[in-house]
């Protein structure tokens, strides 16, 4: 495998692992995207979103293109760590950590999806906790934000459970129609009481070098 540090990044908890999204792992995750198990009802994503493509072939192509784009862009205002969720050594979803004007504000956003057959078992909370550990402990983030349509009970449930505070609402378009999104904010101070001692990280120092601008 090429020596690009974010591809070698790993965050492990007793239940799951987040690992850099190599092409090898994307290939293993692809059937979940192809069969439509990465989406949900009500529609969870704002436009444009590759996972909404109806044709499974085009969906996979656009999804791969979006992951590769995220992999290649690192600016002072934006970067994205694409991480694959491993459950019992099998890829079951993605948990991304996104730098949003990170150099100035220390803010990270998160984005995740799980295969529909492993939802509502606490794994969404576990992968967000792993992402927050990476952000606050590994990358010295100052705050984490999240947004989800108000009818997205899974994503909003995870944010509420992990101590995020509501931070207003905003409009976004989904399938071309306006819908309200709930915004959430978790400061470093609010995260510290939730900090876990059973999460381990590998490859953070070399990843930080790649993200430095
Ligand atoms: C968002 C997502 C990753 C959450 O993962 P998950 O494993 O289902 O979440 P958890 O099991 O950890 O649930 C966290 C909380 O939300 C609640 N919850 C999760 N899904 C729910 C649902 N469909 N209906 C009602 N409550 C739900 C859980 O009961 C839990 O609440 P609790 O703390 O009171 O027990 C998953 O639902 C998903 O992949 N959704 C589709 C993609 C998506 O919406 N991504 C986010 C885009 S912003």
mmCIF file of C-alpha atoms and ligand atoms in Angstrom:
data_model
loop_
_atom_site.group_PDB
_atom_site.id
_atom_site.type_symbol
_atom_site.label_atom_id
_atom_site.label_comp_id
_atom_site.label_asym_id
_atom_site.label_seq_id
_atom_site.Cartn_x
_atom_site.Cartn_y
_atom_site.Cartn_z
ATOM 1 C CA UNK A 1 0.000 0.000 0.000
ATOM 2 C CA UNK A 2 1.235 3.540 -0.725
ATOM 3 C CA UNK A 3 2.682 5.383 2.260
ATOM 4 C CA UNK A 4 -0.015 8.101 2.453
ATOM 5 C CA UNK A 5 -0.502 8.436 6.225
ATOM 6 C CA UNK A 6 -4.334 8.914 6.357
ATOM 7 C CA UNK A 7 -4.712 5.525 4.659
ATOM 8 C CA UNK A 8 -2.798 3.914 7.541
ATOM 9 C CA UNK A 9 -4.743 5.668 10.300
ATOM 10 C CA UNK A 10 -6.558 3.404 12.783
ATOM 11 C CA UNK A 11 -8.786 4.072 15.776
ATOM 12 C CA UNK A 12 -9.884 1.055 17.786
ATOM 13 C CA UNK A 13 -12.504 0.552 20.482
ATOM 14 C CA UNK A 14 -13.421 -2.779 22.114
ATOM 15 C CA UNK A 15 -16.348 -3.027 19.648
ATOM 16 C CA UNK A 16 -15.268 -1.505 16.338
ATOM 17 C CA UNK A 17 -12.326 -0.178 14.369
ATOM 18 C CA UNK A 18 -12.093 2.901 12.124
ATOM 19 C CA UNK A 19 -9.438 2.463 9.432
ATOM 20 C CA UNK A 20 -8.198 4.588 6.546
ATOM 21 C CA UNK A 21 -10.373 4.063 3.433
ATOM 22 C CA UNK A 22 -7.946 2.229 1.147
ATOM 23 C CA UNK A 23 -9.107 1.116 -2.286
ATOM 24 C CA UNK A 24 -8.917 -2.470 -1.048
ATOM 25 C CA UNK A 25 -11.424 -1.748 1.747
ATOM 26 C CA UNK A 26 -13.621 0.400 -0.496
ATOM 27 C CA UNK A 27 -13.903 -2.596 -2.790
ATOM 28 C CA UNK A 28 -15.112 -4.701 0.146
ATOM 29 C CA UNK A 29 -17.614 -2.006 1.196
ATOM 30 C CA UNK A 30 -18.929 -1.541 -2.327
ATOM 31 C CA UNK A 31 -21.695 -4.246 -2.192
ATOM 32 C CA UNK A 32 -23.379 -2.361 0.656
ATOM 33 C CA UNK A 33 -23.510 0.796 -1.466
ATOM 34 C CA UNK A 34 -24.564 -1.144 -4.551
ATOM 35 C CA UNK A 35 -27.499 -2.790 -2.765
ATOM 36 C CA UNK A 36 -28.753 0.514 -1.324
ATOM 37 C CA UNK A 37 -28.022 -0.329 2.328
ATOM 38 C CA UNK A 38 -26.133 2.944 2.862
ATOM 39 C CA UNK A 39 -29.290 5.030 2.622
ATOM 40 C CA UNK A 40 -32.375 5.287 4.834
ATOM 41 C CA UNK A 41 -35.939 6.556 5.082
ATOM 42 C CA UNK A 42 -36.629 9.363 5.701
ATOM 43 C CA UNK A 43 -33.827 10.502 3.374
ATOM 44 C CA UNK A 44 -30.895 11.409 5.636
ATOM 45 C CA UNK A 45 -28.520 13.310 3.320
ATOM 46 C CA UNK A 46 -28.498 16.811 1.874
ATOM 47 C CA UNK A 47 -27.962 17.364 -1.851
ATOM 48 C CA UNK A 48 -25.921 16.546 -3.819
ATOM 49 C CA UNK A 49 -25.376 12.999 -2.554
ATOM 50 C CA UNK A 50 -23.950 10.101 -4.516
ATOM 51 C CA UNK A 51 -25.818 7.583 -2.331
ATOM 52 C CA UNK A 52 -29.161 8.887 -3.721
ATOM 53 C CA UNK A 53 -28.335 7.807 -7.299
ATOM 54 C CA UNK A 54 -30.967 5.303 -8.410
ATOM 55 C CA UNK A 55 -28.773 3.321 -10.810
ATOM 56 C CA UNK A 56 -26.532 1.106 -8.623
ATOM 57 C CA UNK A 57 -23.591 1.297 -11.085
ATOM 58 C CA UNK A 58 -23.671 5.110 -11.193
ATOM 59 C CA UNK A 59 -24.191 5.204 -7.417
ATOM 60 C CA UNK A 60 -20.978 3.242 -6.835
ATOM 61 C CA UNK A 61 -19.041 5.350 -9.370
ATOM 62 C CA UNK A 62 -20.159 8.643 -7.810
ATOM 63 C CA UNK A 63 -19.565 7.365 -4.290
ATOM 64 C CA UNK A 64 -16.000 6.330 -5.157
ATOM 65 C CA UNK A 65 -15.376 9.672 -6.857
ATOM 66 C CA UNK A 66 -16.558 11.528 -3.747
ATOM 67 C CA UNK A 67 -14.284 9.465 -1.480
ATOM 68 C CA UNK A 68 -11.282 9.993 -3.770
ATOM 69 C CA UNK A 69 -11.993 13.741 -3.976
ATOM 70 C CA UNK A 70 -12.066 13.930 -0.178
ATOM 71 C CA UNK A 71 -8.823 11.995 0.015
ATOM 72 C CA UNK A 72 -7.004 14.402 -2.313
ATOM 73 C CA UNK A 73 -7.986 17.807 -0.928
ATOM 74 C CA UNK A 74 -6.078 19.299 1.998
ATOM 75 C CA UNK A 75 -6.306 23.070 2.438
ATOM 76 C CA UNK A 76 -6.145 25.344 5.507
ATOM 77 C CA UNK A 77 -9.965 25.538 5.360
ATOM 78 C CA UNK A 78 -10.888 21.968 4.515
ATOM 79 C CA UNK A 79 -9.729 18.377 4.783
ATOM 80 C CA UNK A 80 -11.533 15.085 5.153
ATOM 81 C CA UNK A 81 -10.370 11.836 6.728
ATOM 82 C CA UNK A 82 -12.386 9.032 5.129
ATOM 83 C CA UNK A 83 -12.522 6.145 7.587
ATOM 84 C CA UNK A 84 -14.132 2.762 7.117
ATOM 85 C CA UNK A 85 -16.044 1.156 9.986
ATOM 86 C CA UNK A 86 -14.900 -2.411 10.696
ATOM 87 C CA UNK A 87 -17.195 -4.640 12.762
ATOM 88 C CA UNK A 88 -15.923 -8.178 13.416
ATOM 89 C CA UNK A 89 -13.244 -7.476 10.774
ATOM 90 C CA UNK A 90 -15.825 -6.653 8.086
ATOM 91 C CA UNK A 91 -16.460 -3.200 6.580
ATOM 92 C CA UNK A 92 -19.993 -2.042 7.492
ATOM 93 C CA UNK A 93 -19.969 1.717 6.885
ATOM 94 C CA UNK A 94 -18.018 4.954 6.969
ATOM 95 C CA UNK A 95 -17.203 7.507 9.636
ATOM 96 C CA UNK A 96 -15.522 10.609 8.276
ATOM 97 C CA UNK A 97 -13.827 13.380 10.244
ATOM 98 C CA UNK A 98 -13.838 16.720 8.440
ATOM 99 C CA UNK A 99 -11.660 19.735 9.234
ATOM 100 C CA UNK A 100 -13.748 22.910 8.911
ATOM 101 C CA UNK A 101 -11.415 25.964 9.021
ATOM 102 C CA UNK A 102 -9.499 23.767 11.445
ATOM 103 C CA UNK A 103 -6.382 25.966 11.607
ATOM 104 C CA UNK A 104 -8.460 28.969 12.661
ATOM 105 C CA UNK A 105 -11.232 27.522 14.836
ATOM 106 C CA UNK A 106 -10.155 23.954 15.626
ATOM 107 C CA UNK A 107 -13.554 22.739 14.397
ATOM 108 C CA UNK A 108 -14.276 19.261 13.072
ATOM 109 C CA UNK A 109 -17.476 17.954 11.581
ATOM 110 C CA UNK A 110 -18.385 14.289 11.337
ATOM 111 C CA UNK A 111 -20.312 12.315 8.768
ATOM 112 C CA UNK A 112 -21.281 8.669 9.003
ATOM 113 C CA UNK A 113 -23.440 5.920 7.653
ATOM 114 C CA UNK A 114 -23.828 2.274 8.620
ATOM 115 C CA UNK A 115 -25.225 -0.608 6.645
ATOM 116 C CA UNK A 116 -28.974 -0.762 7.385
ATOM 117 C CA UNK A 117 -28.629 -4.241 8.932
ATOM 118 C CA UNK A 118 -26.325 -3.109 11.759
ATOM 119 C CA UNK A 119 -28.149 0.042 12.889
ATOM 120 C CA UNK A 120 -29.822 0.643 16.265
ATOM 121 C CA UNK A 121 -27.378 -1.515 18.213
ATOM 122 C CA UNK A 122 -25.238 1.323 19.584
ATOM 123 C CA UNK A 123 -22.638 1.102 16.817
ATOM 124 C CA UNK A 124 -23.446 4.594 15.503
ATOM 125 C CA UNK A 125 -22.638 5.969 18.963
ATOM 126 C CA UNK A 126 -19.474 3.865 19.191
ATOM 127 C CA UNK A 127 -18.075 5.091 15.847
ATOM 128 C CA UNK A 128 -18.883 8.731 16.687
ATOM 129 C CA UNK A 129 -17.056 8.301 20.017
ATOM 130 C CA UNK A 130 -14.054 6.907 18.151
ATOM 131 C CA UNK A 131 -14.168 9.887 15.750
ATOM 132 C CA UNK A 132 -14.393 12.337 18.669
ATOM 133 C CA UNK A 133 -11.455 10.658 20.383
ATOM 134 C CA UNK A 134 -9.414 11.077 17.215
ATOM 135 C CA UNK A 135 -10.512 14.716 16.894
ATOM 136 C CA UNK A 136 -10.015 15.872 20.494
ATOM 137 C CA UNK A 137 -7.233 13.601 21.749
ATOM 138 C CA UNK A 138 -5.438 12.940 18.470
ATOM 139 C CA UNK A 139 -5.802 16.202 16.534
ATOM 140 C CA UNK A 140 -6.351 18.672 19.441
ATOM 141 C CA UNK A 141 -9.694 19.879 18.076
ATOM 142 C CA UNK A 142 -11.498 22.591 20.058
ATOM 143 C CA UNK A 143 -15.059 21.700 19.043
ATOM 144 C CA UNK A 144 -17.049 19.156 17.054
ATOM 145 C CA UNK A 145 -20.197 19.961 15.135
ATOM 146 C CA UNK A 146 -22.920 17.835 13.607
ATOM 147 C CA UNK A 147 -26.030 18.461 11.539
ATOM 148 C CA UNK A 148 -28.936 16.195 10.630
ATOM 149 C CA UNK A 149 -32.428 16.644 9.260
ATOM 150 C CA UNK A 150 -34.821 16.946 12.176
ATOM 151 C CA UNK A 151 -36.498 13.658 11.222
ATOM 152 C CA UNK A 152 -33.150 11.781 11.297
ATOM 153 C CA UNK A 153 -33.680 10.097 14.664
ATOM 154 C CA UNK A 154 -30.478 8.015 14.422
ATOM 155 C CA UNK A 155 -27.986 10.833 13.846
ATOM 156 C CA UNK A 156 -29.727 13.236 16.249
ATOM 157 C CA UNK A 157 -29.957 10.400 18.799
ATOM 158 C CA UNK A 158 -26.200 9.851 18.648
ATOM 159 C CA UNK A 159 -25.450 13.587 19.102
ATOM 160 C CA UNK A 160 -27.837 13.884 22.040
ATOM 161 C CA UNK A 161 -26.448 10.771 23.727
ATOM 162 C CA UNK A 162 -22.848 11.963 23.461
ATOM 163 C CA UNK A 163 -23.429 15.321 25.132
ATOM 164 C CA UNK A 164 -23.652 17.664 22.127
ATOM 165 C CA UNK A 165 -25.746 20.790 22.727
ATOM 166 C CA UNK A 166 -28.385 21.977 20.267
ATOM 167 C CA UNK A 167 -27.058 24.879 18.205
ATOM 168 C CA UNK A 168 -30.034 26.117 16.176
ATOM 169 C CA UNK A 169 -31.465 24.971 12.897
ATOM 170 C CA UNK A 170 -30.621 25.615 9.275
ATOM 171 C CA UNK A 171 -32.180 24.878 5.894
ATOM 172 C CA UNK A 172 -30.766 22.340 3.470
ATOM 173 C CA UNK A 173 -32.042 20.783 0.301
ATOM 174 C CA UNK A 174 -32.858 17.075 0.091
ATOM 175 C CA UNK A 175 -34.062 15.550 -3.139
ATOM 176 C CA UNK A 176 -34.452 19.168 -4.277
ATOM 177 C CA UNK A 177 -36.860 20.114 -1.466
ATOM 178 C CA UNK A 178 -36.052 22.390 1.490
ATOM 179 C CA UNK A 179 -35.929 20.677 4.891
ATOM 180 C CA UNK A 180 -34.835 21.801 8.345
ATOM 181 C CA UNK A 181 -31.623 20.525 9.845
ATOM 182 C CA UNK A 182 -30.810 20.406 13.549
ATOM 183 C CA UNK A 183 -27.318 21.721 14.297
ATOM 184 C CA UNK A 184 -25.274 20.383 17.211
ATOM 185 C CA UNK A 185 -22.069 21.516 18.939
ATOM 186 C CA UNK A 186 -19.751 19.707 21.349
ATOM 187 C CA UNK A 187 -16.935 21.736 22.888
ATOM 188 C CA UNK A 188 -13.771 20.156 24.185
ATOM 189 C CA UNK A 189 -14.923 20.962 27.759
ATOM 190 C CA UNK A 190 -18.271 19.209 27.171
ATOM 191 C CA UNK A 191 -16.512 16.190 25.626
ATOM 192 C CA UNK A 192 -13.960 15.690 28.436
ATOM 193 C CA UNK A 193 -16.413 14.078 30.909
ATOM 194 C CA UNK A 194 -17.323 11.584 28.135
ATOM 195 C CA UNK A 195 -13.682 10.844 27.234
ATOM 196 C CA UNK A 196 -13.025 7.094 27.104
ATOM 197 C CA UNK A 197 -9.885 5.328 28.263
ATOM 198 C CA UNK A 198 -10.374 2.220 26.089
ATOM 199 C CA UNK A 199 -9.864 3.823 22.659
ATOM 200 C CA UNK A 200 -6.479 3.498 20.926
ATOM 201 C CA UNK A 201 -5.109 5.328 17.905
ATOM 202 C CA UNK A 202 -2.338 4.494 15.454
ATOM 203 C CA UNK A 203 -0.762 6.723 12.811
ATOM 204 C CA UNK A 204 -2.003 10.038 14.182
ATOM 205 C CA UNK A 205 1.347 11.896 14.211
ATOM 206 C CA UNK A 206 2.066 11.126 10.557
ATOM 207 C CA UNK A 207 -1.519 12.021 9.597
ATOM 208 C CA UNK A 208 -1.178 15.390 11.352
ATOM 209 C CA UNK A 209 1.861 16.134 9.191
ATOM 210 C CA UNK A 210 -0.237 15.514 6.074
ATOM 211 C CA UNK A 211 -3.020 17.817 7.334
ATOM 212 C CA UNK A 212 -0.688 20.648 8.357
ATOM 213 C CA UNK A 213 -0.932 23.639 6.017
HETATM 214 C C1 LIG B 1 -26.942 7.706 11.936
HETATM 215 C C2 LIG B 1 -26.523 6.254 12.188
HETATM 216 C C3 LIG B 1 -25.042 6.084 11.814
HETATM 217 C C4 LIG B 1 -26.727 5.989 13.701
HETATM 218 O O1 LIG B 1 -26.289 4.681 13.971
HETATM 219 P P1 LIG B 1 -27.026 3.651 14.944
HETATM 220 O O2 LIG B 1 -26.096 2.531 15.171
HETATM 221 O O3 LIG B 1 -28.365 3.329 14.413
HETATM 222 O O4 LIG B 1 -27.176 4.547 16.285
HETATM 223 P P2 LIG B 1 -27.248 4.014 17.814
HETATM 224 O O5 LIG B 1 -27.760 2.614 17.825
HETATM 225 O O6 LIG B 1 -25.949 4.293 18.468
HETATM 226 O O7 LIG B 1 -28.381 4.960 18.408
HETATM 227 C C5 LIG B 1 -28.143 6.194 19.081
HETATM 228 C C6 LIG B 1 -29.443 6.711 19.669
HETATM 229 O O8 LIG B 1 -30.372 7.018 18.614
HETATM 230 C C7 LIG B 1 -31.545 6.220 18.722
HETATM 231 N N1 LIG B 1 -31.935 5.790 17.385
HETATM 232 C C8 LIG B 1 -31.119 5.324 16.420
HETATM 233 N N2 LIG B 1 -31.836 5.044 15.305
HETATM 234 C C9 LIG B 1 -33.114 5.343 15.597
HETATM 235 C C10 LIG B 1 -34.335 5.262 14.856
HETATM 236 N N3 LIG B 1 -34.342 4.840 13.580
HETATM 237 N N4 LIG B 1 -35.468 5.639 15.473
HETATM 238 C C11 LIG B 1 -35.482 6.078 16.746
HETATM 239 N N5 LIG B 1 -34.344 6.195 17.495
HETATM 240 C C12 LIG B 1 -33.189 5.820 16.926
HETATM 241 C C13 LIG B 1 -31.149 5.025 19.566
HETATM 242 O O9 LIG B 1 -32.240 4.448 20.218
HETATM 243 C C14 LIG B 1 -30.166 5.679 20.525
HETATM 244 O O10 LIG B 1 -30.882 6.403 21.491
HETATM 245 P P3 LIG B 1 -30.589 6.256 23.091
HETATM 246 O O11 LIG B 1 -29.263 6.931 23.335
HETATM 247 O O12 LIG B 1 -31.737 6.984 23.709
HETATM 248 O O13 LIG B 1 -30.543 4.797 23.367
HETATM 249 C C15 LIG B 1 -27.399 5.258 11.381
HETATM 250 O O14 LIG B 1 -28.728 5.429 11.766
HETATM 251 C C16 LIG B 1 -27.315 5.451 9.881
HETATM 252 O O15 LIG B 1 -26.418 4.923 9.224
HETATM 253 N N6 LIG B 1 -28.278 6.189 9.292
HETATM 254 C C17 LIG B 1 -28.297 6.453 7.840
HETATM 255 C C18 LIG B 1 -27.231 7.456 7.461
HETATM 256 C C19 LIG B 1 -27.331 8.750 8.242
HETATM 257 O O16 LIG B 1 -28.402 9.185 8.635
HETATM 258 N N7 LIG B 1 -26.174 9.390 8.430
HETATM 259 C C20 LIG B 1 -26.094 10.668 9.073
HETATM 260 C C21 LIG B 1 -26.302 11.732 8.059
HETATM 261 S S1 LIG B 1 -26.294 13.326 8.860
#
